[in-house]
Amino acid sequence: NREQIEAIIPHRVPMLLIDEVRDVIWGKSGVGIIGDVGKFSFLEGHFPGYPVMPGALLVEALAEVGVVVVLGLPENRGKIAMLTGLDNWKFRRPALPGRAVLLEGNITNLRSNYGKGHGRALSGDDLLGEGDLSFALVPRPQRL
């Protein structure tokens, strides 16, 4: 749930996009959920009359799932994950208000302070987008 997510990662509203993470295999995979894309106030301006969750924020939500999976490992507590690259991204359908989004995050490589993963976002039977992410694990600044 949200409280457990906040105990692992430093993200907070308005940038904490995921509502829950389940089916976690620490260091390997997890499934995140956005209960309803319509809850985000930024949709008022993206786009007026046809609200769509921006693809960049869909990537952010997938990254948050990966962050929970990786920072949940005892050896990574007290760190933060920073995106270092995005590869092979394709967006197929828009994430729309009134729809839940399922976020599948799989860690494909994890070494010391660097990793890679693959994410897929789905809404019902529709693939919204997918691609690869790379990240670095760095010490959490004291102010976080």
C-alpha atoms as a PDB file:
ATOM      1  CA  ASN A   1       0.000   0.000   0.000  1.00  0.00           C
ATOM      2  CA  ARG A   2       0.986   3.666  -0.171  1.00  0.00           C
ATOM      3  CA  GLU A   3       2.375   3.762   3.384  1.00  0.00           C
ATOM      4  CA  GLN A   4       4.624   0.759   2.735  1.00  0.00           C
ATOM      5  CA  ILE A   5       5.784   2.254  -0.574  1.00  0.00           C
ATOM      6  CA  GLU A   6       6.700   5.517   1.168  1.00  0.00           C
ATOM      7  CA  ALA A   7       8.739   3.558   3.728  1.00  0.00           C
ATOM      8  CA  ILE A   8      10.923   2.236   0.871  1.00  0.00           C
ATOM      9  CA  ILE A   9      11.182   5.066  -1.662  1.00  0.00           C
ATOM     10  CA  PRO A  10      11.480   8.838  -1.116  1.00  0.00           C
ATOM     11  CA  HIS A  11       8.815   9.814  -3.698  1.00  0.00           C
ATOM     12  CA  ARG A  12       5.878  11.832  -2.415  1.00  0.00           C
ATOM     13  CA  VAL A  13       2.767  13.398  -3.928  1.00  0.00           C
ATOM     14  CA  PRO A  14       2.575  14.843  -6.516  1.00  0.00           C
ATOM     15  CA  MET A  15       5.367  12.613  -7.903  1.00  0.00           C
ATOM     16  CA  LEU A  16       4.376   9.383  -6.197  1.00  0.00           C
ATOM     17  CA  LEU A  17       2.201   7.995  -8.972  1.00  0.00           C
ATOM     18  CA  ILE A  18       1.663   4.365  -7.946  1.00  0.00           C
ATOM     19  CA  ASP A  19      -1.042   3.337  -5.479  1.00  0.00           C
ATOM     20  CA  GLU A  20       0.211  -0.134  -4.621  1.00  0.00           C
ATOM     21  CA  VAL A  21       2.812  -2.735  -5.511  1.00  0.00           C
ATOM     22  CA  ARG A  22       2.104  -6.447  -5.293  1.00  0.00           C
ATOM     23  CA  ASP A  23       3.632  -9.758  -6.330  1.00  0.00           C
ATOM     24  CA  VAL A  24       7.069  -8.452  -5.375  1.00  0.00           C
ATOM     25  CA  ILE A  25      10.091 -10.679  -5.753  1.00  0.00           C
ATOM     26  CA  TRP A  26      12.751  -8.454  -4.175  1.00  0.00           C
ATOM     27  CA  GLY A  27      15.494  -7.564  -6.630  1.00  0.00           C
ATOM     28  CA  LYS A  28      13.615  -9.270  -9.488  1.00  0.00           C
ATOM     29  CA  SER A  29      10.078  -8.066 -10.230  1.00  0.00           C
ATOM     30  CA  GLY A  30       6.850  -6.473  -9.057  1.00  0.00           C
ATOM     31  CA  VAL A  31       3.467  -5.312 -10.280  1.00  0.00           C
ATOM     32  CA  GLY A  32       2.298  -1.790  -9.553  1.00  0.00           C
ATOM     33  CA  ILE A  33      -1.163  -0.314  -9.841  1.00  0.00           C
ATOM     34  CA  ILE A  34      -2.530   3.121 -10.567  1.00  0.00           C
ATOM     35  CA  GLY A  35      -6.163   2.758  -9.516  1.00  0.00           C
ATOM     36  CA  ASP A  36      -7.503   5.501 -11.786  1.00  0.00           C
ATOM     37  CA  VAL A  37      -5.504   7.744 -14.072  1.00  0.00           C
ATOM     38  CA  GLY A  38      -8.247  10.365 -13.614  1.00  0.00           C
ATOM     39  CA  LYS A  39      -6.983  11.211 -10.112  1.00  0.00           C
ATOM     40  CA  PHE A  40      -4.077  13.270 -11.492  1.00  0.00           C
ATOM     41  CA  SER A  41      -4.683  17.034 -11.669  1.00  0.00           C
ATOM     42  CA  PHE A  42      -2.180  17.456 -14.530  1.00  0.00           C
ATOM     43  CA  LEU A  43      -4.742  15.856 -16.854  1.00  0.00           C
ATOM     44  CA  GLU A  44      -6.652  19.165 -16.880  1.00  0.00           C
ATOM     45  CA  GLY A  45      -3.958  20.557 -19.159  1.00  0.00           C
ATOM     46  CA  HIS A  46      -2.952  17.371 -21.009  1.00  0.00           C
ATOM     47  CA  PHE A  47      -5.143  17.691 -23.043  1.00  0.00           C
ATOM     48  CA  PRO A  48      -8.182  19.930 -22.383  1.00  0.00           C
ATOM     49  CA  GLY A  49     -11.203  18.013 -23.599  1.00  0.00           C
ATOM     50  CA  TYR A  50      -9.200  14.792 -24.097  1.00  0.00           C
ATOM     51  CA  PRO A  51      -7.254  14.007 -20.903  1.00  0.00           C
ATOM     52  CA  VAL A  52      -4.352  11.597 -21.415  1.00  0.00           C
ATOM     53  CA  MET A  53      -1.604  10.613 -18.979  1.00  0.00           C
ATOM     54  CA  PRO A  54       1.700  11.817 -20.478  1.00  0.00           C
ATOM     55  CA  GLY A  55       3.967   9.006 -21.693  1.00  0.00           C
ATOM     56  CA  ALA A  56       6.854  10.421 -19.654  1.00  0.00           C
ATOM     57  CA  LEU A  57       4.797   9.994 -16.475  1.00  0.00           C
ATOM     58  CA  LEU A  58       3.836   6.466 -17.491  1.00  0.00           C
ATOM     59  CA  VAL A  59       7.593   5.768 -17.648  1.00  0.00           C
ATOM     60  CA  GLU A  60       7.985   7.413 -14.219  1.00  0.00           C
ATOM     61  CA  ALA A  61       5.281   5.174 -12.745  1.00  0.00           C
ATOM     62  CA  LEU A  62       7.005   2.083 -14.144  1.00  0.00           C
ATOM     63  CA  ALA A  63      10.314   3.315 -12.749  1.00  0.00           C
ATOM     64  CA  GLU A  64       8.691   3.691  -9.313  1.00  0.00           C
ATOM     65  CA  VAL A  65       7.697   0.019  -9.385  1.00  0.00           C
ATOM     66  CA  GLY A  66      11.311  -0.916 -10.174  1.00  0.00           C
ATOM     67  CA  VAL A  67      12.551   1.359  -7.409  1.00  0.00           C
ATOM     68  CA  VAL A  68      10.360  -0.424  -4.852  1.00  0.00           C
ATOM     69  CA  VAL A  69      11.632  -3.814  -6.086  1.00  0.00           C
ATOM     70  CA  VAL A  70      15.302  -2.770  -5.828  1.00  0.00           C
ATOM     71  CA  LEU A  71      15.275  -0.496  -2.765  1.00  0.00           C
ATOM     72  CA  GLY A  72      13.305  -3.093  -0.836  1.00  0.00           C
ATOM     73  CA  LEU A  73      16.472  -5.194  -0.676  1.00  0.00           C
ATOM     74  CA  PRO A  74      18.177  -4.751   2.712  1.00  0.00           C
ATOM     75  CA  GLU A  75      21.503  -3.781   1.101  1.00  0.00           C
ATOM     76  CA  ASN A  76      19.831  -0.913  -0.775  1.00  0.00           C
ATOM     77  CA  ARG A  77      17.926   0.676   2.110  1.00  0.00           C
ATOM     78  CA  GLY A  78      18.836   4.327   2.499  1.00  0.00           C
ATOM     79  CA  LYS A  79      19.632   4.786  -1.192  1.00  0.00           C
ATOM     80  CA  ILE A  80      17.760   6.407  -4.054  1.00  0.00           C
ATOM     81  CA  ALA A  81      17.542   5.273  -7.661  1.00  0.00           C
ATOM     82  CA  MET A  82      18.230   7.743 -10.461  1.00  0.00           C
ATOM     83  CA  LEU A  83      17.243   7.045 -14.068  1.00  0.00           C
ATOM     84  CA  THR A  84      20.298   6.923 -16.313  1.00  0.00           C
ATOM     85  CA  GLY A  85      18.760   5.792 -19.580  1.00  0.00           C
ATOM     86  CA  LEU A  86      15.671   4.820 -21.527  1.00  0.00           C
ATOM     87  CA  ASP A  87      15.784   2.476 -24.506  1.00  0.00           C
ATOM     88  CA  ASN A  88      13.374   0.882 -26.953  1.00  0.00           C
ATOM     89  CA  TRP A  89      10.244   2.663 -25.714  1.00  0.00           C
ATOM     90  CA  LYS A  90       7.013   2.264 -27.628  1.00  0.00           C
ATOM     91  CA  PHE A  91       3.677   3.745 -26.656  1.00  0.00           C
ATOM     92  CA  ARG A  92       0.687   1.906 -28.099  1.00  0.00           C
ATOM     93  CA  ARG A  93      -2.442   3.313 -26.466  1.00  0.00           C
ATOM     94  CA  PRO A  94      -3.203   6.265 -24.179  1.00  0.00           C
ATOM     95  CA  ALA A  95      -3.719   5.932 -20.434  1.00  0.00           C
ATOM     96  CA  LEU A  96      -7.169   7.432 -19.891  1.00  0.00           C
ATOM     97  CA  PRO A  97      -9.195   8.617 -16.874  1.00  0.00           C
ATOM     98  CA  GLY A  98     -11.529   6.051 -15.375  1.00  0.00           C
ATOM     99  CA  ARG A  99      -9.111   3.234 -16.167  1.00  0.00           C
ATOM    100  CA  ALA A 100      -6.701   1.416 -13.899  1.00  0.00           C
ATOM    101  CA  VAL A 101      -3.146   0.846 -15.105  1.00  0.00           C
ATOM    102  CA  LEU A 102      -1.167  -2.292 -14.313  1.00  0.00           C
ATOM    103  CA  LEU A 103       2.593  -1.695 -14.258  1.00  0.00           C
ATOM    104  CA  GLU A 104       4.863  -4.722 -14.674  1.00  0.00           C
ATOM    105  CA  GLY A 105       8.469  -4.105 -13.673  1.00  0.00           C
ATOM    106  CA  ASN A 106      11.231  -6.667 -14.182  1.00  0.00           C
ATOM    107  CA  ILE A 107      14.841  -6.129 -13.192  1.00  0.00           C
ATOM    108  CA  THR A 108      17.028  -7.641 -15.906  1.00  0.00           C
ATOM    109  CA  ASN A 109      20.455  -6.770 -14.480  1.00  0.00           C
ATOM    110  CA  LEU A 110      21.480  -5.599 -11.021  1.00  0.00           C
ATOM    111  CA  ARG A 111      25.079  -5.092  -9.940  1.00  0.00           C
ATOM    112  CA  SER A 112      26.285  -3.090  -6.998  1.00  0.00           C
ATOM    113  CA  ASN A 113      25.049   0.446  -7.758  1.00  0.00           C
ATOM    114  CA  TYR A 114      23.772  -0.018 -11.315  1.00  0.00           C
ATOM    115  CA  GLY A 115      20.862  -1.836 -12.880  1.00  0.00           C
ATOM    116  CA  LYS A 116      18.574  -2.302 -15.843  1.00  0.00           C
ATOM    117  CA  GLY A 117      14.941  -3.246 -16.107  1.00  0.00           C
ATOM    118  CA  HIS A 118      12.036  -3.708 -18.463  1.00  0.00           C
ATOM    119  CA  GLY A 119       8.605  -2.231 -17.869  1.00  0.00           C
ATOM    120  CA  ARG A 120       5.177  -2.780 -19.390  1.00  0.00           C
ATOM    121  CA  ALA A 121       2.039  -0.744 -18.749  1.00  0.00           C
ATOM    122  CA  LEU A 122      -1.369  -2.293 -19.404  1.00  0.00           C
ATOM    123  CA  SER A 123      -4.962  -1.208 -19.025  1.00  0.00           C
ATOM    124  CA  GLY A 124      -7.332  -4.129 -19.274  1.00  0.00           C
ATOM    125  CA  ASP A 125      -6.155  -6.127 -22.280  1.00  0.00           C
ATOM    126  CA  ASP A 126      -4.500  -3.078 -23.878  1.00  0.00           C
ATOM    127  CA  LEU A 127      -0.722  -2.676 -23.901  1.00  0.00           C
ATOM    128  CA  LEU A 128      -0.162   1.039 -23.274  1.00  0.00           C
ATOM    129  CA  GLY A 129       3.602   1.060 -23.564  1.00  0.00           C
ATOM    130  CA  GLU A 130       6.813  -0.746 -22.774  1.00  0.00           C
ATOM    131  CA  GLY A 131      10.559  -0.298 -22.811  1.00  0.00           C
ATOM    132  CA  ASP A 132      13.871  -0.611 -20.995  1.00  0.00           C
ATOM    133  CA  LEU A 133      15.222   1.576 -18.204  1.00  0.00           C
ATOM    134  CA  SER A 134      18.665   1.836 -16.661  1.00  0.00           C
ATOM    135  CA  PHE A 135      19.377   3.329 -13.250  1.00  0.00           C
ATOM    136  CA  ALA A 136      22.066   4.092 -10.708  1.00  0.00           C
ATOM    137  CA  LEU A 137      21.736   3.609  -6.954  1.00  0.00           C
ATOM    138  CA  VAL A 138      23.189   6.494  -4.979  1.00  0.00           C
ATOM    139  CA  PRO A 139      23.287   7.383  -1.279  1.00  0.00           C
ATOM    140  CA  ARG A 140      20.190   9.219  -0.123  1.00  0.00           C
ATOM    141  CA  PRO A 141      20.973  12.850   0.739  1.00  0.00           C
ATOM    142  CA  GLN A 142      20.349  13.647   4.398  1.00  0.00           C
ATOM    143  CA  ARG A 143      17.641  16.166   3.500  1.00  0.00           C
ATOM    144  CA  LEU A 144      15.402  13.386   2.084  1.00  0.00           C
END
